[in-house]
């Protein structure tokens, strides 16, 4: 099982975190990474609009919780598979996107992305020195990811 | 809008006549708080302290000041007759005081004792209290320009508050990250295991040390 890389894209479509877990991967220039993130952001927004059957509104009488404004939205692109890699996209309620690149046969990617989201919530959002929408430079987040990926592979 | 106008101002009585003073002090003894809630509160405390500060020392001083009154109150709470059934006088010598901080206070605040306690080899009035992974720093990663900062200065303030109100005046209590360069191989290994290892440097005033020496000679 190989995890190649992780991208985090902000609500506005900027690349705020870019990390490679594997050596010997083909490199892009930093500008290319930014463009890639921006293009994916746009493509994700388009796939959201493409939904052929609009989701029906949930029955209000059935739900005990306050109706969520997100429940009826189409999710947009979630998985992208090619012959050499598989990309899982997870979008949080606030619009931050996590892109995880792995080998095509990687199982349990959902759980992995959820765990990464947990690490993000702990070590980035609870860090007093992090400003939202800015590039993530948090030592503990890096360390947490390292530990997590090492255990998996 | 009070329903009873004859009520004395200041202290409000709930309808069941139970004020905060009627509550059992032990009520919060084993209570647990949400770590995330504390983390978010601490973020706001740090941003508040960061306003109008000139440098890192200034910021640490402000965090220290925020912790100080907590220490004074915690000493009273933890030595109150409702809490401890035996000796309620509070610590009267330096060593029991430091034991009290490392065990009782640490357990109360962080649900575990401090990791080690040492007397400085260079200065007799200095004591070192180690915590391998301070709870307040659990989620904090420092930016490069603030790498000298240790947010456990807040906890240092609590320690200072306890020492001062117990009658052991301190020059200062400060928190420092244990540096990776210092020491031999063993220290470096310890740092890899505990990257956030913090030392609280407690400096007592000379008169406190002098009093301690007199007490020691008296055999007390």
Short mmCIF file of C-alpha atoms in Angstrom, two decimals:
data_model
loop_
_atom_site.label_atom_id
_atom_site.label_comp_id
_atom_site.label_asym_id
_atom_site.label_seq_id
_atom_site.Cartn_x
_atom_site.Cartn_y
_atom_site.Cartn_z
CA UNK A 1 0.00 0.00 0.00
CA UNK A 2 1.46 3.29 -1.02
CA UNK A 3 0.26 6.76 -0.26
CA UNK A 4 1.80 9.21 -2.68
CA UNK A 5 0.75 12.70 -1.74
CA UNK A 6 -1.71 14.93 0.02
CA UNK A 7 -3.01 18.29 -1.16
CA UNK A 8 -5.20 20.62 0.84
CA UNK A 9 -7.16 23.19 -1.15
CA UNK A 10 -8.71 26.16 0.60
CA UNK A 11 -12.28 27.36 0.22
CA UNK A 12 -11.11 29.90 -2.35
CA UNK A 13 -9.26 27.34 -4.45
CA UNK A 14 -5.72 28.07 -3.31
CA UNK A 15 -3.29 25.29 -2.51
CA UNK A 16 -2.58 25.62 1.21
CA UNK A 17 -0.77 22.35 1.83
CA UNK A 18 1.22 20.06 -0.39
CA UNK A 19 3.03 17.04 0.91
CA UNK A 20 4.65 14.05 -0.73
CA UNK A 21 5.14 10.86 1.22
CA UNK A 22 7.07 8.93 -1.36
CA UNK A 23 10.50 9.59 -2.80
CA UNK A 24 11.31 9.49 -6.47
CA UNK A 25 8.08 11.02 -7.73
CA UNK A 26 7.91 13.22 -10.76
CA UNK A 27 8.13 16.83 -9.72
CA UNK A 28 6.20 19.84 -10.87
CA UNK A 29 7.17 23.42 -10.33
CA UNK A 30 5.48 25.15 -7.42
CA UNK A 31 3.56 27.31 -9.86
CA UNK A 32 2.22 24.18 -11.56
CA UNK A 33 1.00 22.85 -8.23
CA UNK A 34 -0.92 26.05 -7.63
CA UNK A 35 -2.45 25.89 -11.10
CA UNK A 36 -3.36 22.25 -10.62
CA UNK A 37 -5.14 23.06 -7.38
CA UNK A 38 -6.97 25.97 -8.97
CA UNK A 39 -8.08 23.90 -11.96
CA UNK A 40 -9.28 21.07 -9.75
CA UNK A 41 -11.22 23.56 -7.66
CA UNK A 42 -13.02 24.75 -10.77
CA UNK A 43 -13.63 21.24 -12.06
CA UNK A 44 -15.03 20.22 -8.69
CA UNK A 45 -17.46 23.13 -8.81
CA UNK A 46 -18.59 22.08 -12.31
CA UNK A 47 -19.15 18.44 -11.29
CA UNK A 48 -21.38 19.74 -8.54
CA UNK A 49 -23.60 21.41 -11.12
CA UNK A 50 -23.68 18.34 -13.34
CA UNK A 51 -25.90 16.30 -11.03
CA UNK A 52 -28.60 14.85 -13.38
CA UNK A 53 -31.16 14.03 -10.70
CA UNK A 54 -31.45 16.91 -8.28
CA UNK A 55 -31.52 15.61 -4.70
CA UNK A 56 -34.96 15.75 -3.11
CA UNK A 57 -35.49 17.79 0.01
CA UNK A 58 -35.47 15.70 3.15
CA UNK A 59 -38.74 15.27 4.98
CA UNK A 60 -38.73 17.98 7.61
CA UNK A 61 -41.08 16.18 9.98
CA UNK A 62 -38.75 13.19 10.06
CA UNK A 63 -35.63 14.97 11.16
CA UNK A 64 -35.18 15.81 14.80
CA UNK A 65 -32.18 18.03 14.15
CA UNK A 66 -32.19 21.44 12.55
CA UNK A 67 -32.17 21.06 8.76
CA UNK A 68 -28.67 21.26 7.43
CA UNK A 69 -28.18 23.51 4.41
CA UNK A 70 -25.63 21.02 3.06
CA UNK A 71 -27.68 17.84 3.11
CA UNK A 72 -29.37 18.43 -0.25
CA UNK A 73 -26.27 19.45 -2.12
CA UNK A 74 -24.61 17.26 -4.64
CA UNK A 75 -21.10 16.44 -3.46
CA UNK A 76 -19.07 16.95 -6.61
CA UNK A 77 -16.13 14.86 -7.74
CA UNK A 78 -15.05 12.33 -5.11
CA UNK A 79 -12.86 9.68 -6.71
CA UNK A 80 -10.65 9.83 -9.76
CA UNK A 81 -9.00 6.65 -10.94
CA UNK A 82 -6.29 6.08 -13.51
CA UNK A 83 -4.06 3.15 -14.34
CA UNK A 84 -1.32 4.33 -11.98
CA UNK A 85 -2.98 6.23 -9.20
CA UNK A 86 -6.24 6.87 -7.48
CA UNK A 87 -7.29 10.21 -6.08
CA UNK A 88 -9.82 10.63 -3.32
CA UNK A 89 -11.32 14.05 -2.72
CA UNK A 90 -13.04 14.91 0.51
CA UNK A 91 -14.72 18.25 0.99
CA UNK A 92 -15.48 19.51 4.49
CA UNK A 93 -18.62 21.44 5.41
CA UNK A 94 -16.64 24.65 5.22
CA UNK A 95 -15.34 23.99 1.72
CA UNK A 96 -11.80 22.84 2.40
CA UNK A 97 -10.80 19.99 0.08
CA UNK A 98 -8.40 17.18 0.88
CA UNK A 99 -6.93 15.35 -2.10
CA UNK A 100 -5.21 12.10 -1.33
CA UNK A 101 -3.20 10.33 -4.01
CA UNK A 102 -2.56 6.60 -3.59
CA UNK A 103 -2.03 3.41 -5.55
CA UNK A 104 -5.13 2.30 -7.50
CA UNK A 105 -5.79 -0.76 -5.31
CA UNK A 106 -5.64 1.12 -2.02
CA UNK A 107 -8.57 0.11 0.22
CA UNK A 108 -10.27 2.18 2.93
CA UNK A 109 -9.46 5.56 1.47
CA UNK A 110 -12.55 7.08 3.01
CA UNK A 111 -11.35 6.22 6.48
CA UNK A 112 -7.88 7.55 5.71
CA UNK A 113 -9.17 10.89 4.52
CA UNK A 114 -11.41 11.15 7.59
CA UNK A 115 -8.39 10.52 9.80
CA UNK A 116 -6.44 13.20 7.97
CA UNK A 117 -9.36 15.57 8.47
CA UNK A 118 -9.18 14.77 12.17
CA UNK A 119 -5.48 15.62 12.24
CA UNK A 120 -6.25 18.86 10.40
CA UNK A 121 -8.97 19.75 12.90
CA UNK A 122 -6.62 19.07 15.82
CA UNK A 123 -3.28 20.43 14.76
CA UNK A 124 -4.21 23.14 12.29
CA UNK A 125 -7.55 24.53 13.43
CA UNK A 126 -6.64 24.37 17.12
CA UNK A 127 -3.30 26.05 16.54
CA UNK A 128 -3.38 29.66 17.76
CA UNK A 129 -0.81 30.74 15.19
CA UNK A 130 -2.63 29.51 12.10
CA UNK A 131 -4.66 31.96 10.04
CA UNK A 132 -7.45 30.41 7.98
CA UNK A 133 -6.98 30.34 4.19
CA UNK A 134 -3.22 30.71 4.61
CA UNK A 135 -0.62 28.03 3.79
CA UNK A 136 -0.37 25.43 6.55
CA UNK A 137 2.97 25.45 8.31
CA UNK A 138 2.35 23.39 11.40
CA UNK A 139 5.06 21.10 12.62
CA UNK A 140 2.67 18.93 14.62
CA UNK A 141 0.39 18.40 11.62
CA UNK A 142 3.38 17.24 9.56
CA UNK A 143 4.44 14.91 12.33
CA UNK A 144 0.94 13.53 12.77
CA UNK A 145 0.66 12.82 9.03
CA UNK A 146 4.05 11.13 9.01
CA UNK A 147 3.09 8.87 11.87
CA UNK A 148 -0.24 8.03 10.28
CA UNK A 149 1.14 7.24 6.83
CA UNK A 150 4.03 5.21 8.25
CA UNK A 151 1.68 3.04 10.26
CA UNK A 152 -0.41 2.38 7.17
CA UNK A 153 2.35 1.45 4.78
CA UNK B 1 -36.06 42.83 36.51
CA UNK B 2 -36.19 41.15 39.89
CA UNK B 3 -39.28 39.35 41.10
CA UNK B 4 -38.40 40.11 44.69
CA UNK B 5 -37.45 43.77 45.20
CA UNK B 6 -36.38 43.24 48.85
CA UNK B 7 -33.54 41.03 47.69
CA UNK B 8 -30.05 42.25 48.58
CA UNK B 9 -28.16 43.45 45.56
CA UNK B 10 -25.01 41.73 44.49
CA UNK B 11 -25.60 38.11 45.33
CA UNK B 12 -28.50 36.63 43.41
CA UNK B 13 -30.37 33.76 44.96
CA UNK B 14 -31.68 31.07 42.64
CA UNK B 15 -35.23 29.93 43.29
CA UNK B 16 -34.08 26.78 45.07
CA UNK B 17 -32.02 28.94 47.49
CA UNK B 18 -28.84 27.17 46.52
CA UNK B 19 -26.09 29.65 45.69
CA UNK B 20 -22.71 28.76 44.32
CA UNK B 21 -21.47 28.81 47.92
CA UNK B 22 -23.82 25.99 48.89
CA UNK B 23 -22.38 23.66 46.33
CA UNK B 24 -20.03 20.93 47.37
CA UNK B 25 -16.43 21.79 46.53
CA UNK B 26 -15.76 18.17 45.67
CA UNK B 27 -18.34 18.33 42.94
CA UNK B 28 -15.67 19.12 40.35
CA UNK B 29 -13.09 16.73 41.77
CA UNK B 30 -13.36 14.08 39.11
CA UNK B 31 -15.16 16.18 36.53
CA UNK B 32 -13.68 16.21 33.05
CA UNK B 33 -13.69 19.05 30.58
CA UNK B 34 -13.58 18.97 26.83
CA UNK B 35 -10.00 19.29 25.63
CA UNK B 36 -11.15 20.87 22.37
CA UNK B 37 -13.14 23.52 24.25
CA UNK B 38 -10.04 24.36 26.25
CA UNK B 39 -7.94 24.45 23.07
CA UNK B 40 -10.26 27.00 21.46
CA UNK B 41 -10.41 29.08 24.63
CA UNK B 42 -6.62 29.03 24.83
CA UNK B 43 -6.40 30.24 21.22
CA UNK B 44 -8.44 33.28 22.19
CA UNK B 45 -6.35 33.83 25.31
CA UNK B 46 -3.19 33.83 23.21
CA UNK B 47 -4.65 36.18 20.60
CA UNK B 48 -5.76 38.48 23.42
CA UNK B 49 -2.28 38.40 24.94
CA UNK B 50 -0.72 39.04 21.53
CA UNK B 51 -2.38 42.42 21.19
CA UNK B 52 0.08 45.28 21.57
CA UNK B 53 3.00 43.12 22.63
CA UNK B 54 6.48 44.12 21.57
CA UNK B 55 8.34 40.83 21.74
CA UNK B 56 8.20 37.21 22.85
CA UNK B 57 9.17 38.02 26.44
CA UNK B 58 6.32 40.46 26.67
CA UNK B 59 3.88 37.87 25.36
CA UNK B 60 5.09 35.23 27.82
CA UNK B 61 4.75 37.76 30.62
CA UNK B 62 1.15 38.41 29.66
CA UNK B 63 0.33 34.71 29.57
CA UNK B 64 2.01 34.39 32.94
CA UNK B 65 -0.18 37.17 34.32
CA UNK B 66 -3.29 35.37 33.05
CA UNK B 67 -2.32 32.22 34.96
CA UNK B 68 -1.29 33.89 38.22
CA UNK B 69 -4.74 34.45 39.79
CA UNK B 70 -5.69 30.89 38.89
CA UNK B 71 -2.77 29.59 40.93
CA UNK B 72 -3.78 31.59 43.98
CA UNK B 73 -7.34 30.23 43.78
CA UNK B 74 -6.27 26.66 43.09
CA UNK B 75 -4.09 26.62 46.22
CA UNK B 76 -7.09 27.60 48.32
CA UNK B 77 -9.31 25.05 46.62
CA UNK B 78 -6.89 22.15 46.79
CA UNK B 79 -5.99 22.73 50.46
CA UNK B 80 -9.56 23.39 51.61
CA UNK B 81 -10.93 21.05 54.34
CA UNK B 82 -13.56 19.81 51.91
CA UNK B 83 -10.82 18.50 49.63
CA UNK B 84 -8.21 16.99 51.89
CA UNK B 85 -9.20 15.26 55.08
CA UNK B 86 -5.77 15.20 56.72
CA UNK B 87 -3.32 18.07 56.74
CA UNK B 88 -5.18 21.06 55.42
CA UNK B 89 -2.57 23.62 56.31
CA UNK B 90 -0.98 23.61 52.92
CA UNK B 91 2.71 23.11 52.30
CA UNK B 92 5.05 24.80 54.78
CA UNK B 93 8.44 23.80 53.36
CA UNK B 94 9.85 24.10 49.85
CA UNK B 95 9.98 20.39 49.09
CA UNK B 96 6.40 19.61 50.15
CA UNK B 97 5.30 22.67 48.18
CA UNK B 98 6.99 21.42 45.03
CA UNK B 99 5.61 17.93 45.62
CA UNK B 100 2.19 19.50 46.01
CA UNK B 101 2.61 21.27 42.66
CA UNK B 102 4.02 18.25 40.84
CA UNK B 103 1.46 15.80 42.22
CA UNK B 104 -1.74 17.36 43.55
CA UNK B 105 -1.93 20.43 41.32
CA UNK B 106 -0.79 18.61 38.19
CA UNK B 107 -3.27 15.79 38.78
CA UNK B 108 -6.05 18.29 39.33
CA UNK B 109 -5.26 20.27 36.19
CA UNK B 110 -3.94 17.64 33.78
CA UNK B 111 -5.04 14.31 35.32
CA UNK B 112 -1.46 13.07 35.66
CA UNK B 113 1.58 13.99 37.76
CA UNK B 114 4.47 16.07 36.42
CA UNK B 115 7.31 14.05 34.94
CA UNK B 116 10.24 15.04 37.10
CA UNK B 117 11.44 17.51 39.66
CA UNK B 118 15.03 18.63 40.16
CA UNK B 119 17.03 21.17 42.10
CA UNK B 120 19.31 23.26 39.98
CA UNK B 121 22.96 22.32 40.37
CA UNK B 122 24.16 25.85 39.66
CA UNK B 123 21.88 27.94 41.84
CA UNK B 124 20.43 26.70 45.16
CA UNK B 125 17.34 28.89 44.85
CA UNK B 126 16.28 27.40 41.52
CA UNK B 127 14.12 24.34 41.01
CA UNK B 128 13.26 22.62 37.74
CA UNK B 129 9.94 20.95 37.10
CA UNK B 130 9.66 18.91 33.89
CA UNK B 131 6.60 18.10 31.84
CA UNK B 132 7.21 15.90 28.81
CA UNK B 133 4.15 17.01 26.90
CA UNK B 134 2.29 19.97 28.41
CA UNK B 135 -1.44 19.77 27.77
CA UNK B 136 -1.66 23.46 26.91
CA UNK B 137 0.85 22.96 24.08
CA UNK B 138 -0.77 19.82 22.72
CA UNK B 139 -2.13 21.39 19.53
CA UNK B 140 0.27 24.30 19.20
CA UNK B 141 2.92 24.48 16.49
CA UNK B 142 5.04 27.59 16.70
CA UNK B 143 5.77 29.68 13.63
CA UNK B 144 9.43 30.30 12.88
CA UNK B 145 9.42 33.91 14.04
CA UNK B 146 8.06 32.90 17.45
CA UNK B 147 10.20 29.81 17.95
CA UNK B 148 11.44 31.16 21.30
CA UNK B 149 7.94 31.25 22.71
CA UNK B 150 6.52 28.57 24.96
CA UNK B 151 2.82 28.94 25.65
CA UNK B 152 3.21 26.94 28.84
CA UNK B 153 4.11 30.37 30.28
CA UNK B 154 0.45 30.30 31.27
CA UNK B 155 1.09 27.23 33.44
CA UNK B 156 4.22 28.92 34.79
CA UNK B 157 1.91 31.74 35.91
CA UNK B 158 -0.28 29.24 37.75
CA UNK B 159 2.80 27.82 39.53
CA UNK B 160 3.92 31.33 40.45
CA UNK B 161 0.47 32.05 41.86
CA UNK B 162 0.55 28.90 43.99
CA UNK B 163 4.07 29.56 45.33
CA UNK B 164 3.41 33.21 46.10
CA UNK B 165 0.14 32.63 47.88
CA UNK B 166 1.59 29.72 49.85
CA UNK B 167 4.09 32.22 51.29
CA UNK B 168 7.06 31.24 49.16
CA UNK B 169 7.81 34.40 47.25
CA UNK B 170 9.33 33.77 43.84
CA UNK B 171 11.56 35.94 41.72
CA UNK B 172 10.02 34.39 38.64
CA UNK B 173 8.65 31.19 37.19
CA UNK B 174 9.24 30.66 33.50
CA UNK B 175 8.62 27.95 30.97
CA UNK B 176 11.29 26.87 28.48
CA UNK B 177 11.32 24.29 25.76
CA UNK B 178 14.11 21.81 26.45
CA UNK B 179 16.59 22.58 23.71
CA UNK B 180 17.69 19.86 21.34
CA UNK B 181 21.32 20.95 21.19
CA UNK B 182 22.08 20.76 24.89
CA UNK B 183 23.36 17.63 26.60
CA UNK B 184 24.57 14.28 25.40
CA UNK B 185 23.10 11.47 23.38
CA UNK B 186 20.47 10.56 25.96
CA UNK B 187 19.02 14.07 25.99
CA UNK B 188 18.68 14.11 22.22
CA UNK B 189 16.85 10.80 22.28
CA UNK B 190 14.52 12.14 24.94
CA UNK B 191 13.76 15.07 22.69
CA UNK B 192 12.85 12.89 19.77
CA UNK B 193 10.45 11.02 22.00
CA UNK B 194 9.07 14.20 23.58
CA UNK B 195 9.48 17.07 21.15
CA UNK B 196 7.43 19.39 23.34
CA UNK B 197 9.33 18.68 26.56
CA UNK B 198 9.09 21.74 28.76
CA UNK B 199 10.94 22.78 31.89
CA UNK B 200 9.45 25.18 34.42
CA UNK B 201 12.22 27.14 36.10
CA UNK B 202 11.12 28.20 39.58
CA UNK B 203 13.35 30.86 41.15
CA UNK B 204 12.64 31.48 44.82
CA UNK B 205 13.59 34.74 46.51
CA UNK B 206 16.77 34.60 48.65
CA UNK B 207 14.84 35.15 51.89
CA UNK B 208 12.76 32.04 51.21
CA UNK B 209 15.90 29.96 50.75
CA UNK B 210 17.39 31.52 53.88
CA UNK B 211 14.29 30.65 55.90
CA UNK B 212 14.41 27.12 54.55
CA UNK B 213 18.02 26.77 55.72
CA UNK B 214 17.17 28.00 59.21
CA UNK B 215 14.26 25.54 59.40
CA UNK B 216 16.50 22.73 58.21
CA UNK B 217 19.05 23.52 60.91
CA UNK B 218 16.33 23.58 63.53
CA UNK B 219 15.50 20.03 62.59
CA UNK B 220 11.97 20.94 61.54
#
